[in-house]
Amino acid sequence: MTPPAVILSQPQMGENVGAAARAMKNFGLTELVLIAPKMEWPNDKAQMLASGSGDILEAAKIFPTAVDALAPYQLVLATTARGRDVVKDIHTPEAGARRLRAASNEGVRTAILFGGERAGLDNDEMSLADAVITIPTADFWSLNLGQAVLLLGYEWLKSADNTPAVRTRPSIAKPASREELVGLFEHLEKELDAAEFLFPPAKRETMVRNIRAMIMRSRLSDQEVRTIRGMIVALVRNKYRGNK
Amino acid sequence: MTPPAVILSQPQMGENVGAAARAMKNFGLTELVLIAPKMEWPNDKAQMLASGSGDILEAAKIFPTAVDALAPYQLVLATTARGRDVVKDIHTPEAGARRLRAASNEGVRTAILFGGERAGLDNDEMSLADAVITIPTADFWSLNLGQAVLLLGYEWLKSADNTPAVRTRPSIAKPASREELVGLFEHLEKELDAAEFLFPPAKRETMVRNIRAMIMRSRLSDQEVRTIRGMIVALVRNKYRGNK
C-alpha cells in the first residue's frame, strides 16, 4: 500500500515546502512532487523548516508541468479554497482521505494536489483532478500551504486509525470490583454517621445516594479505592487528635 | 456560545505563539492565554508569524501559574503526546472537540491546554485538566505547538460543520432528465450503427450497455448532454467531409 503523493504546484516559498515536508513526515506520507517551483532548488529555507524530514525534500521529484507531474497517478484529488466553482465532486478532508485510503488499499496510485500560495490551482490543473477537497475554515480565512498539507496528512492517518474516540483510564489500572466499592461506601458512610454528617435522618437516604453516585462517576481502580479508604482512616484519626 | 480558550504553558518561541494565533483565527478561536511565557512579551516573531491574527496576540492574557490561568474554566482538556501514562480519559482530537462543543453549547467555559515546546505539560498542570486529548501521528513523530493548535482548531470547527462528506457537482447545474439521457443514447447509438462501430451484431447489446453505463457514471447535467450531442454532430460532419 503506497500512501498518496503530495504534489505542490508552483510553490513560491521554501518555508512552505519545508513545512509541507515536516507535515508529511508527521503523518506517514513520503512522496513529494513539485511542479515548476518558483524558487531555487534545493532550497535552504525549505531544509530549515523541514527539521528532520530532509529525506523527503531530497527525494522530491520536480516536473515542468502538471501533465508530466500527474502522469503516473490514477486518482488525483485537488485541494481548493472554499466556494470555488468547480464541476467536480467536492469532498470534506475526511471523506477525501477515506477515498484515497480505499483506493490505495486496492493498489491504485493516488495523489493530493495543492495549488501555489498566490493563485491556487489553475483550470488546466483542475481539469486533471478526479475530484476536489475543500478544507472548512472560519469566514474569510484560508490556510497556508504547510497548514493545508498538515490537515490532509492528519486525515490520511486518521482514515486508518482505529483508536477509540475515548479511552477510559490507562489499561494498567484494574477497575474496582463492586465488592471493593461497596466496602468503600460502607466505610465512608459509617464514619459520616459517626460524625453526624448524614443529618437529618429524613434526608440520609438521598445524601447517601448522591455521595455514592459521585464516587461511581469517577470509575475508581482497586488501588484508588484503597487510597481513599486510607484517607478516611487518616482524616478520622486527625479529627480525634484535634479534639484531644 | 464561547469557543474554547487556547492556553499555552511556558511557550519558548515567539514563532510558535504566532503560528498558534494564526491557526486559531483560521478556525474561529479567539481567546489566547499564556502561562509564564519564556520569551519577551509582546514578541516580534510572534507578530510576524501571526499574519493577520495580531488582534488575538494583543488580547492574549498572561498568568504566572497554571492555577491562575485555568481558574475561570469549567472544562479543561489537556493535549499530550501519544503514550503518556495518564490516569484520565484520553480522547481523540475529534472526540475531544465534540466534548468541548457540547459543553460550550451549554454555557460551560472551556479551554484546551498545550504544553511547552520542550517539556510538555508537567504533572501539576495535568492534575488540573478534566481529560486528555492525544493527536495521532506516525511513529516517533510529534507535532510542534502551531501544528497541534491548528489540528485542534480544525476539529473544533468540524464539530459544528454540517457540510456533507461529498457534494456532487455545483448545485447550479441541473442534472439531466432521463428523457435527455435517452435522447443522447439513441443519438449516439444511431451514429455508431451508421459507422459500423457496434459490430458484430451478437455483441451489439453488450457494447451498448457498457457505453450507456459509462455515460451514466458521469452524472451529466442537461447542458452537458447538449454539449455531447453537439460534439457527435460535429464529429460526424467532419468524418463525411474527410471522406469527400
Short mmCIF file of C-alpha atoms in Angstrom, two decimals:
data_model
loop_
_atom_site.label_atom_id
_atom_site.label_comp_id
_atom_site.label_asym_id
_atom_site.label_seq_id
_atom_site.Cartn_x
_atom_site.Cartn_y
_atom_site.Cartn_z
CA MET A 1 0.00 0.00 0.00
CA THR A 2 1.57 3.26 -1.16
CA PRO A 3 0.34 6.45 0.57
CA PRO A 4 -0.74 9.37 -1.63
CA ALA A 5 1.91 11.59 -3.18
CA VAL A 6 1.81 15.25 -2.15
CA ILE A 7 2.07 17.39 -5.28
CA LEU A 8 2.72 21.11 -4.87
CA SER A 9 2.06 23.26 -7.93
CA GLN A 10 4.36 26.25 -8.40
CA PRO A 11 5.25 26.78 -4.74
CA GLN A 12 6.87 30.16 -4.16
CA MET A 13 8.36 29.97 -0.68
CA GLY A 14 10.91 27.45 0.52
CA GLU A 15 9.50 27.76 4.05
CA ASN A 16 6.18 26.38 2.87
CA VAL A 17 7.73 23.43 1.08
CA GLY A 18 9.77 22.67 4.21
CA ALA A 19 6.69 22.90 6.41
CA ALA A 20 4.83 20.64 3.99
CA ALA A 21 7.61 18.02 4.23
CA ARG A 22 7.54 18.19 8.01
CA ALA A 23 3.75 17.83 7.97
CA MET A 24 4.02 14.81 5.65
CA LYS A 25 6.52 13.10 7.93
CA ASN A 26 4.24 13.58 10.91
CA PHE A 27 1.56 11.51 9.27
CA GLY A 28 3.44 8.90 7.27
CA LEU A 29 3.42 10.50 3.81
CA THR A 30 6.72 10.25 1.96
CA GLU A 31 6.39 11.12 -1.74
CA LEU A 32 6.77 14.83 -2.56
CA VAL A 33 6.43 16.19 -6.09
CA LEU A 34 6.93 19.81 -7.15
CA ILE A 35 5.52 21.32 -10.34
CA ALA A 36 7.65 24.19 -11.68
CA PRO A 37 8.77 25.54 -8.27
CA LYS A 38 9.22 29.33 -8.29
CA MET A 39 12.30 29.21 -6.08
CA GLU A 40 15.82 27.89 -6.06
CA TRP A 41 16.00 24.15 -5.65
CA PRO A 42 17.46 22.64 -3.47
CA ASN A 43 16.30 25.37 -1.11
CA ASP A 44 17.93 26.37 2.21
CA LYS A 45 14.78 27.68 3.85
CA ALA A 46 12.90 24.52 2.91
CA GLN A 47 15.68 22.49 4.59
CA MET A 48 15.47 24.66 7.71
CA LEU A 49 11.71 24.29 8.12
CA ALA A 50 11.73 20.58 7.30
CA SER A 51 13.56 19.80 10.59
CA GLY A 52 14.04 16.05 10.45
CA SER A 53 12.16 15.44 7.24
CA GLY A 54 15.04 16.41 4.95
CA ASP A 55 14.91 12.95 3.38
CA ILE A 56 11.52 13.85 1.89
CA LEU A 57 12.96 17.03 0.36
CA GLU A 58 15.97 15.20 -1.05
CA ALA A 59 13.76 12.59 -2.71
CA ALA A 60 11.36 15.21 -4.08
CA LYS A 61 10.70 14.95 -7.80
CA ILE A 62 10.50 18.09 -9.96
CA PHE A 63 8.45 18.38 -13.15
CA PRO A 64 7.97 21.32 -15.50
CA THR A 65 4.21 20.84 -15.98
CA ALA A 66 1.20 19.38 -14.21
CA VAL A 67 0.68 16.94 -17.10
CA ASP A 68 4.16 15.49 -16.50
CA ALA A 69 3.86 15.50 -12.73
CA LEU A 70 0.46 13.82 -12.60
CA ALA A 71 1.17 11.28 -15.35
CA PRO A 72 1.57 8.15 -13.16
CA TYR A 73 -1.37 8.71 -10.81
CA GLN A 74 -4.74 7.03 -11.13
CA LEU A 75 -6.66 9.01 -8.51
CA VAL A 76 -5.88 12.70 -8.01
CA LEU A 77 -7.75 14.86 -5.51
CA ALA A 78 -7.17 18.62 -5.76
CA THR A 79 -7.44 20.92 -2.73
CA THR A 80 -9.16 24.25 -3.21
CA ALA A 81 -10.34 27.11 -1.03
CA ARG A 82 -13.98 27.09 -0.10
CA GLY A 83 -16.64 28.15 -2.57
CA ARG A 84 -14.70 27.73 -5.73
CA ASP A 85 -17.00 26.92 -8.61
CA VAL A 86 -15.92 23.51 -9.80
CA VAL A 87 -17.77 20.94 -11.85
CA LYS A 88 -16.45 18.06 -9.78
CA ASP A 89 -17.41 16.27 -6.61
CA ILE A 90 -16.32 18.23 -3.53
CA HIS A 91 -15.14 16.18 -0.56
CA THR A 92 -14.55 17.15 3.03
CA PRO A 93 -10.93 16.38 4.01
CA GLU A 94 -12.20 13.36 5.96
CA ALA A 95 -14.20 11.94 3.05
CA GLY A 96 -11.35 12.69 0.64
CA ALA A 97 -8.88 10.86 2.87
CA ARG A 98 -11.19 7.87 3.10
CA ARG A 99 -11.47 7.78 -0.69
CA LEU A 100 -7.69 7.95 -1.06
CA ARG A 101 -7.24 5.24 1.55
CA ALA A 102 -9.73 2.91 -0.12
CA ALA A 103 -8.04 3.41 -3.50
CA SER A 104 -4.52 2.97 -2.08
CA ASN A 105 -5.60 -0.23 -0.39
CA GLU A 106 -6.60 -1.55 -3.82
CA GLY A 107 -3.20 -0.73 -5.29
CA VAL A 108 -4.33 2.47 -7.04
CA ARG A 109 -1.64 5.18 -7.20
CA THR A 110 -3.04 8.27 -5.55
CA ALA A 111 -2.02 11.90 -5.16
CA ILE A 112 -3.20 15.08 -3.45
CA LEU A 113 -2.65 18.24 -5.50
CA PHE A 114 -2.07 21.62 -3.80
CA GLY A 115 -2.01 24.99 -5.55
CA GLY A 116 0.63 27.69 -5.16
CA GLU A 117 0.49 30.32 -2.39
CA ARG A 118 -0.98 33.11 -4.54
CA ALA A 119 -3.04 31.74 -7.32
CA GLY A 120 -4.04 28.26 -6.20
CA LEU A 121 -4.61 25.76 -8.97
CA ASP A 122 -5.33 26.91 -12.49
CA ASN A 123 -8.08 25.47 -14.64
CA ASP A 124 -5.74 23.18 -16.59
CA GLU A 125 -4.53 21.64 -13.35
CA MET A 126 -8.07 21.29 -12.02
CA SER A 127 -9.10 19.51 -15.19
CA LEU A 128 -6.60 16.72 -14.39
CA ALA A 129 -8.10 16.03 -10.97
CA ASP A 130 -10.78 13.44 -10.32
CA ALA A 131 -12.41 15.43 -7.57
CA VAL A 132 -11.86 18.23 -5.10
CA ILE A 133 -11.17 18.50 -1.37
CA THR A 134 -12.15 21.69 0.45
CA ILE A 135 -10.92 22.36 3.97
CA PRO A 136 -13.51 24.19 6.10
CA THR A 137 -12.26 27.39 7.76
CA ALA A 138 -13.74 30.36 9.56
CA ASP A 139 -15.22 33.02 7.26
CA PHE A 140 -12.72 34.94 5.12
CA TRP A 141 -9.80 32.77 6.22
CA SER A 142 -7.74 30.33 4.32
CA LEU A 143 -4.84 28.10 5.19
CA ASN A 144 -1.28 28.40 4.05
CA LEU A 145 0.35 25.55 2.16
CA GLY A 146 2.02 23.91 5.17
CA GLN A 147 -1.22 24.01 7.14
CA ALA A 148 -3.23 22.50 4.27
CA VAL A 149 -0.75 19.64 3.85
CA LEU A 150 -0.79 19.07 7.62
CA LEU A 151 -4.57 18.72 7.75
CA LEU A 152 -4.75 16.36 4.78
CA GLY A 153 -1.91 14.28 6.23
CA TYR A 154 -3.76 14.16 9.54
CA GLU A 155 -6.96 12.97 7.88
CA TRP A 156 -4.96 10.41 5.89
CA LEU A 157 -3.53 8.91 9.09
CA LYS A 158 -6.93 9.11 10.80
CA SER A 159 -8.57 7.21 7.95
CA ALA A 160 -6.75 4.06 9.09
CA ASP A 161 -6.60 4.87 12.79
CA ASN A 162 -8.71 2.60 14.97
CA THR A 163 -8.03 4.42 18.23
CA PRO A 164 -11.31 4.52 20.14
CA ALA A 165 -12.78 8.03 20.46
CA VAL A 166 -12.39 7.90 24.21
CA ARG A 167 -10.09 5.59 26.07
CA THR A 168 -11.01 5.50 29.71
CA ARG A 169 -8.01 5.40 32.03
CA PRO A 170 -4.82 3.53 31.28
CA SER A 171 -5.35 -0.18 30.82
CA ILE A 172 -2.76 -0.89 33.52
CA ALA A 173 -5.27 0.08 36.24
CA LYS A 174 -7.75 -2.58 37.36
CA PRO A 175 -11.28 -1.21 37.77
CA ALA A 176 -12.58 -1.68 41.31
CA SER A 177 -14.94 -4.61 41.84
CA ARG A 178 -18.42 -4.00 43.21
CA GLU A 179 -17.28 -5.59 46.46
CA GLU A 180 -14.44 -3.07 46.82
CA LEU A 181 -16.79 -0.18 46.00
CA VAL A 182 -19.41 -1.31 48.50
CA GLY A 183 -16.66 -1.70 51.08
CA LEU A 184 -15.71 1.92 50.45
CA PHE A 185 -19.32 3.13 50.58
CA GLU A 186 -19.99 1.43 53.88
CA HIS A 187 -16.71 2.56 55.42
CA LEU A 188 -17.35 6.18 54.41
CA GLU A 189 -20.98 6.16 55.48
CA LYS A 190 -20.13 4.64 58.87
CA GLU A 191 -17.66 7.47 59.54
CA LEU A 192 -20.08 10.11 58.24
CA ASP A 193 -22.79 8.73 60.53
CA ALA A 194 -20.35 8.84 63.43
CA ALA A 195 -19.54 12.47 62.53
CA GLU A 196 -23.28 13.27 62.34
CA PHE A 197 -22.81 14.50 58.77
CA LEU A 198 -25.73 12.47 57.34
CA PHE A 199 -28.34 14.55 59.10
CA PRO A 200 -31.33 14.95 59.44
CA PRO A 201 -32.38 11.26 59.21
CA ALA A 202 -35.16 12.09 56.70
CA LYS A 203 -32.54 13.23 54.21
CA ARG A 204 -30.00 10.48 54.93
CA GLU A 205 -31.08 8.20 52.10
CA THR A 206 -30.84 10.93 49.44
CA MET A 207 -27.49 12.15 50.73
CA VAL A 208 -26.05 8.63 50.66
CA ARG A 209 -27.35 8.08 47.14
CA ASN A 210 -25.76 11.33 45.91
CA ILE A 211 -22.42 10.56 47.52
CA ARG A 212 -22.40 7.06 46.03
CA ALA A 213 -23.23 8.46 42.57
CA MET A 214 -20.39 10.96 42.86
CA ILE A 215 -17.96 8.16 43.68
CA MET A 216 -19.25 5.86 40.94
CA ARG A 217 -18.80 8.61 38.37
CA SER A 218 -15.05 8.66 38.88
CA ARG A 219 -14.73 4.99 37.94
CA LEU A 220 -12.14 4.13 40.56
CA SER A 221 -9.45 1.48 40.29
CA ASP A 222 -8.94 -1.05 43.07
CA GLN A 223 -5.83 0.86 44.12
CA GLU A 224 -7.74 4.14 44.27
CA VAL A 225 -10.40 2.58 46.48
CA ARG A 226 -7.63 1.53 48.90
CA THR A 227 -6.16 5.06 48.76
CA ILE A 228 -9.49 6.67 49.61
CA ARG A 229 -10.12 4.28 52.47
CA GLY A 230 -6.66 5.17 53.77
CA MET A 231 -7.56 8.85 53.51
CA ILE A 232 -10.75 8.31 55.50
CA VAL A 233 -8.82 6.48 58.21
CA ALA A 234 -6.24 9.29 58.33
CA LEU A 235 -8.84 12.05 58.44
CA VAL A 236 -10.77 10.39 61.23
CA ARG A 237 -7.58 9.86 63.20
CA ASN A 238 -6.59 13.52 62.83
CA LYS A 239 -10.03 14.63 63.90
CA TYR A 240 -9.80 12.68 67.13
CA ARG A 241 -6.29 14.11 67.70
CA GLY A 242 -7.58 17.61 67.11
CA ASN A 243 -10.27 17.02 69.68
CA LYS A 244 -7.80 15.93 72.32
CA MET B 1 -21.62 30.30 22.91
CA THR B 2 -17.96 30.99 23.72
CA PRO B 3 -15.36 28.87 21.89
CA PRO B 4 -12.64 27.22 23.97
CA ALA B 5 -9.69 29.28 25.12
CA VAL B 6 -6.28 28.17 23.87
CA ILE B 7 -3.87 28.05 26.82
CA LEU B 8 -0.15 27.68 26.11
CA SER B 9 2.01 26.69 29.05
CA GLN B 10 5.51 28.18 29.10
CA PRO B 11 5.92 28.65 25.36
CA GLN B 12 9.55 29.29 24.42
CA MET B 13 9.44 30.55 20.84
CA GLY B 14 7.55 33.57 19.59
CA GLU B 15 7.18 31.90 16.19
CA ASN B 16 5.12 29.12 17.74
CA VAL B 17 2.83 31.52 19.59
CA GLY B 18 2.32 33.46 16.36
CA ALA B 19 1.59 30.29 14.41
CA ALA B 20 -0.85 29.27 17.13
CA ALA B 21 -2.69 32.61 16.83
CA ARG B 22 -2.88 32.25 13.06
CA ALA B 23 -4.18 28.70 13.45
CA MET B 24 -6.82 29.89 15.94
CA LYS B 25 -8.04 32.59 13.58
CA ASN B 26 -8.42 30.07 10.77
CA PHE B 27 -10.94 28.14 12.79
CA GLY B 28 -12.80 30.76 14.79
CA LEU B 29 -10.96 30.56 18.11
CA THR B 30 -10.19 33.93 19.70
CA GLU B 31 -9.11 33.61 23.34
CA LEU B 32 -5.38 33.07 23.86
CA VAL B 33 -3.84 32.62 27.32
CA LEU B 34 -0.13 32.22 28.10
CA ILE B 35 1.23 30.69 31.27
CA ALA B 36 4.66 32.09 32.21
CA PRO B 37 5.93 32.58 28.65
CA LYS B 38 9.70 32.01 28.37
CA MET B 39 10.19 34.87 25.90
CA GLU B 40 9.82 38.62 25.65
CA TRP B 41 6.22 39.72 25.50
CA PRO B 42 4.95 41.38 23.30
CA ASN B 43 7.06 39.41 20.88
CA ASP B 44 8.15 40.48 17.38
CA LYS B 45 8.47 36.99 15.94
CA ALA B 46 5.03 36.09 17.23
CA GLN B 47 3.64 39.17 15.45
CA MET B 48 5.40 38.20 12.23
CA LEU B 49 4.06 34.66 12.17
CA ALA B 50 0.56 35.69 13.23
CA SER B 51 -0.01 37.45 9.86
CA GLY B 52 -3.47 38.90 10.21
CA SER B 53 -4.29 37.47 13.60
CA GLY B 54 -2.42 40.14 15.58
CA ASP B 55 -5.65 41.01 17.39
CA ILE B 56 -5.51 37.61 19.10
CA LEU B 57 -1.93 38.27 20.28
CA GLU B 58 -2.81 41.74 21.55
CA ALA B 59 -5.73 40.40 23.56
CA ALA B 60 -3.71 37.49 24.97
CA LYS B 61 -3.79 37.18 28.74
CA ILE B 62 -0.64 36.30 30.67
CA PHE B 63 -0.60 34.49 34.00
CA PRO B 64 2.31 33.41 36.19
CA THR B 65 0.93 29.95 37.02
CA ALA B 66 -1.40 27.32 35.62
CA VAL B 67 -3.61 27.64 38.70
CA ASP B 68 -4.19 31.33 37.92
CA ALA B 69 -4.60 30.80 34.19
CA LEU B 70 -7.08 27.94 34.47
CA ALA B 71 -9.10 29.47 37.32
CA PRO B 72 -12.20 30.52 35.31
CA TYR B 73 -12.62 27.39 33.19
CA GLN B 74 -15.07 24.60 33.91
CA LEU B 75 -13.89 22.06 31.36
CA VAL B 76 -10.18 21.81 30.54
CA LEU B 77 -8.78 19.28 28.09
CA ALA B 78 -5.00 18.88 28.01
CA THR B 79 -3.13 17.82 24.87
CA THR B 80 -0.30 15.33 25.27
CA ALA B 81 1.97 13.32 23.02
CA ARG B 82 0.98 9.75 22.43
CA GLY B 83 1.55 7.09 25.01
CA ARG B 84 1.89 9.28 28.04
CA ASP B 85 0.77 7.47 31.13
CA VAL B 86 -2.15 9.47 32.47
CA VAL B 87 -4.91 8.47 34.83
CA LYS B 88 -7.55 10.37 32.85
CA ASP B 89 -9.80 9.70 29.90
CA ILE B 90 -7.88 10.01 26.63
CA HIS B 91 -9.84 11.50 23.71
CA THR B 92 -9.07 11.56 20.02
CA PRO B 93 -8.98 15.20 18.78
CA GLU B 94 -12.38 14.63 17.17
CA ALA B 95 -13.99 13.27 20.32
CA GLY B 96 -12.34 15.98 22.43
CA ALA B 97 -13.66 18.69 20.12
CA ARG B 98 -17.15 17.23 20.30
CA ARG B 99 -16.98 17.23 24.09
CA LEU B 100 -15.81 20.86 24.13
CA ARG B 101 -18.54 21.81 21.66
CA ALA B 102 -21.27 20.14 23.69
CA ALA B 103 -20.08 21.87 26.87
CA SER B 104 -19.72 25.28 25.19
CA ASN B 105 -23.24 24.94 23.82
CA GLU B 106 -24.46 24.56 27.40
CA GLY B 107 -22.65 27.72 28.52
CA VAL B 108 -19.72 25.91 30.14
CA ARG B 109 -16.41 27.80 29.87
CA THR B 110 -13.94 25.54 28.14
CA ALA B 111 -10.21 25.54 27.42
CA ILE B 112 -7.60 23.48 25.62
CA LEU B 113 -4.24 23.31 27.37
CA PHE B 114 -0.99 22.88 25.41
CA GLY B 115 2.43 22.19 26.93
CA GLY B 116 5.66 23.99 26.12
CA GLU B 117 7.93 23.00 23.20
CA ARG B 118 10.42 21.02 25.26
CA ALA B 119 8.82 19.57 28.32
CA GLY B 120 5.12 19.43 27.53
CA LEU B 121 2.79 19.70 30.48
CA ASP B 122 4.04 18.95 33.98
CA ASN B 123 2.15 16.82 36.47
CA ASP B 124 0.71 19.80 38.34
CA GLU B 125 -0.77 21.15 35.12
CA MET B 126 -2.11 17.74 34.15
CA SER B 127 -3.82 17.42 37.51
CA LEU B 128 -5.94 20.49 36.69
CA ALA B 129 -7.29 19.02 33.45
CA ASP B 130 -10.53 17.06 33.22
CA ALA B 131 -9.26 14.79 30.48
CA VAL B 132 -6.62 14.42 27.80
CA ILE B 133 -6.52 14.77 24.02
CA THR B 134 -3.85 12.88 22.09
CA ILE B 135 -3.20 13.65 18.43
CA PRO B 136 -2.30 10.54 16.43
CA THR B 137 0.96 10.78 14.44
CA ALA B 138 3.27 8.44 12.58
CA ASP B 139 5.65 6.50 14.80
CA PHE B 140 8.33 8.54 16.58
CA TRP B 141 6.90 11.85 15.38
CA SER B 142 5.24 14.61 17.25
CA LEU B 143 3.75 17.92 16.27
CA ASN B 144 5.05 21.35 17.08
CA LEU B 145 2.90 23.80 19.02
CA GLY B 146 1.47 25.62 16.00
CA GLN B 147 0.56 22.34 14.31
CA ALA B 148 -1.14 21.00 17.43
CA VAL B 149 -3.23 24.16 17.84
CA LEU B 150 -4.11 24.01 14.13
CA LEU B 151 -5.44 20.45 14.35
CA LEU B 152 -7.48 21.11 17.48
CA GLY B 153 -8.90 24.28 15.92
CA TYR B 154 -9.78 22.31 12.82
CA GLU B 155 -11.57 19.65 14.83
CA TRP B 156 -13.37 22.38 16.80
CA LEU B 157 -14.74 23.92 13.60
CA LYS B 158 -15.57 20.48 12.19
CA SER B 159 -17.56 19.59 15.29
CA ALA B 160 -20.23 22.10 14.20
CA ASP B 161 -19.73 21.75 10.46
CA ASN B 162 -22.63 20.17 8.64
CA THR B 163 -21.02 20.13 5.21
CA PRO B 164 -21.91 16.81 3.60
CA ALA B 165 -18.94 14.46 3.18
CA VAL B 166 -19.29 14.61 -0.59
CA ARG B 167 -21.11 17.31 -2.52
CA THR B 168 -21.72 16.17 -6.05
CA ARG B 169 -21.25 18.89 -8.64
CA PRO B 170 -22.24 22.51 -8.09
CA SER B 171 -25.90 22.96 -7.30
CA ILE B 172 -26.17 25.45 -10.16
CA ALA B 173 -26.08 22.60 -12.71
CA LYS B 174 -29.38 20.81 -13.40
CA PRO B 175 -28.97 17.05 -13.63
CA ALA B 176 -30.10 15.68 -16.98
CA SER B 177 -33.55 14.11 -17.09
CA ARG B 178 -33.99 10.51 -18.19
CA GLU B 179 -35.57 11.81 -21.40
CA GLU B 180 -32.47 13.89 -22.19
CA LEU B 181 -30.19 10.93 -21.41
CA VAL B 182 -32.19 8.54 -23.57
CA GLY B 183 -32.11 11.14 -26.35
CA LEU B 184 -28.32 11.16 -26.10
CA PHE B 185 -28.09 7.36 -26.00
CA GLU B 186 -30.23 6.95 -29.12
CA HIS B 187 -28.45 9.72 -30.99
CA LEU B 188 -25.03 8.24 -30.23
CA GLU B 189 -26.07 4.66 -30.97
CA LYS B 190 -27.65 5.67 -34.30
CA GLU B 191 -24.38 7.26 -35.40
CA LEU B 192 -22.32 4.36 -34.11
CA ASP B 193 -24.55 1.96 -36.05
CA ALA B 194 -24.10 4.11 -39.15
CA ALA B 195 -20.34 3.99 -38.61
CA GLU B 196 -20.50 0.21 -38.15
CA PHE B 197 -18.83 0.56 -34.74
CA LEU B 198 -21.38 -1.65 -32.95
CA PHE B 199 -20.20 -4.79 -34.62
CA PRO B 200 -20.63 -7.80 -34.77
CA PRO B 201 -24.41 -7.86 -34.12
CA ALA B 202 -24.06 -10.59 -31.48
CA LYS B 203 -22.05 -8.19 -29.33
CA ARG B 204 -24.13 -5.10 -30.00
CA GLU B 205 -26.30 -5.39 -26.91
CA THR B 206 -23.34 -5.72 -24.52
CA MET B 207 -21.46 -2.86 -26.18
CA VAL B 208 -24.48 -0.57 -25.94
CA ARG B 209 -24.98 -1.45 -22.29
CA ASN B 210 -21.34 -0.69 -21.46
CA ILE B 211 -21.39 2.64 -23.29
CA ARG B 212 -24.62 3.67 -21.53
CA ALA B 213 -23.12 2.71 -18.13
CA MET B 214 -20.04 4.79 -18.88
CA ILE B 215 -22.21 7.81 -19.66
CA MET B 216 -24.47 7.35 -16.63
CA ARG B 217 -21.47 7.21 -14.36
CA SER B 218 -20.52 10.78 -15.17
CA ARG B 219 -23.90 12.10 -13.98
CA LEU B 220 -24.32 14.67 -16.76
CA SER B 221 -26.18 17.95 -16.50
CA ASP B 222 -28.77 18.93 -19.11
CA GLN B 223 -26.22 21.37 -20.58
CA GLU B 224 -23.57 18.67 -20.80
CA VAL B 225 -25.97 16.36 -22.67
CA ARG B 226 -26.49 19.13 -25.23
CA THR B 227 -22.73 19.66 -25.47
CA ILE B 228 -22.09 15.97 -26.14
CA ARG B 229 -24.83 15.79 -28.76
CA GLY B 230 -23.23 18.83 -30.41
CA MET B 231 -19.89 17.01 -30.34
CA ILE B 232 -21.42 13.98 -32.04
CA VAL B 233 -22.96 16.14 -34.76
CA ALA B 234 -19.63 17.89 -35.31
CA LEU B 235 -17.61 14.66 -35.41
CA VAL B 236 -19.97 13.06 -37.91
CA ARG B 237 -19.89 16.13 -40.12
CA ASN B 238 -16.07 16.16 -40.10
CA LYS B 239 -15.98 12.50 -40.97
CA TYR B 240 -18.17 12.99 -44.04
CA ARG B 241 -16.02 15.96 -45.05
CA GLY B 242 -12.89 13.83 -44.64
CA ASN B 243 -14.43 11.22 -46.92
CA LYS B 244 -15.21 13.66 -49.70
#
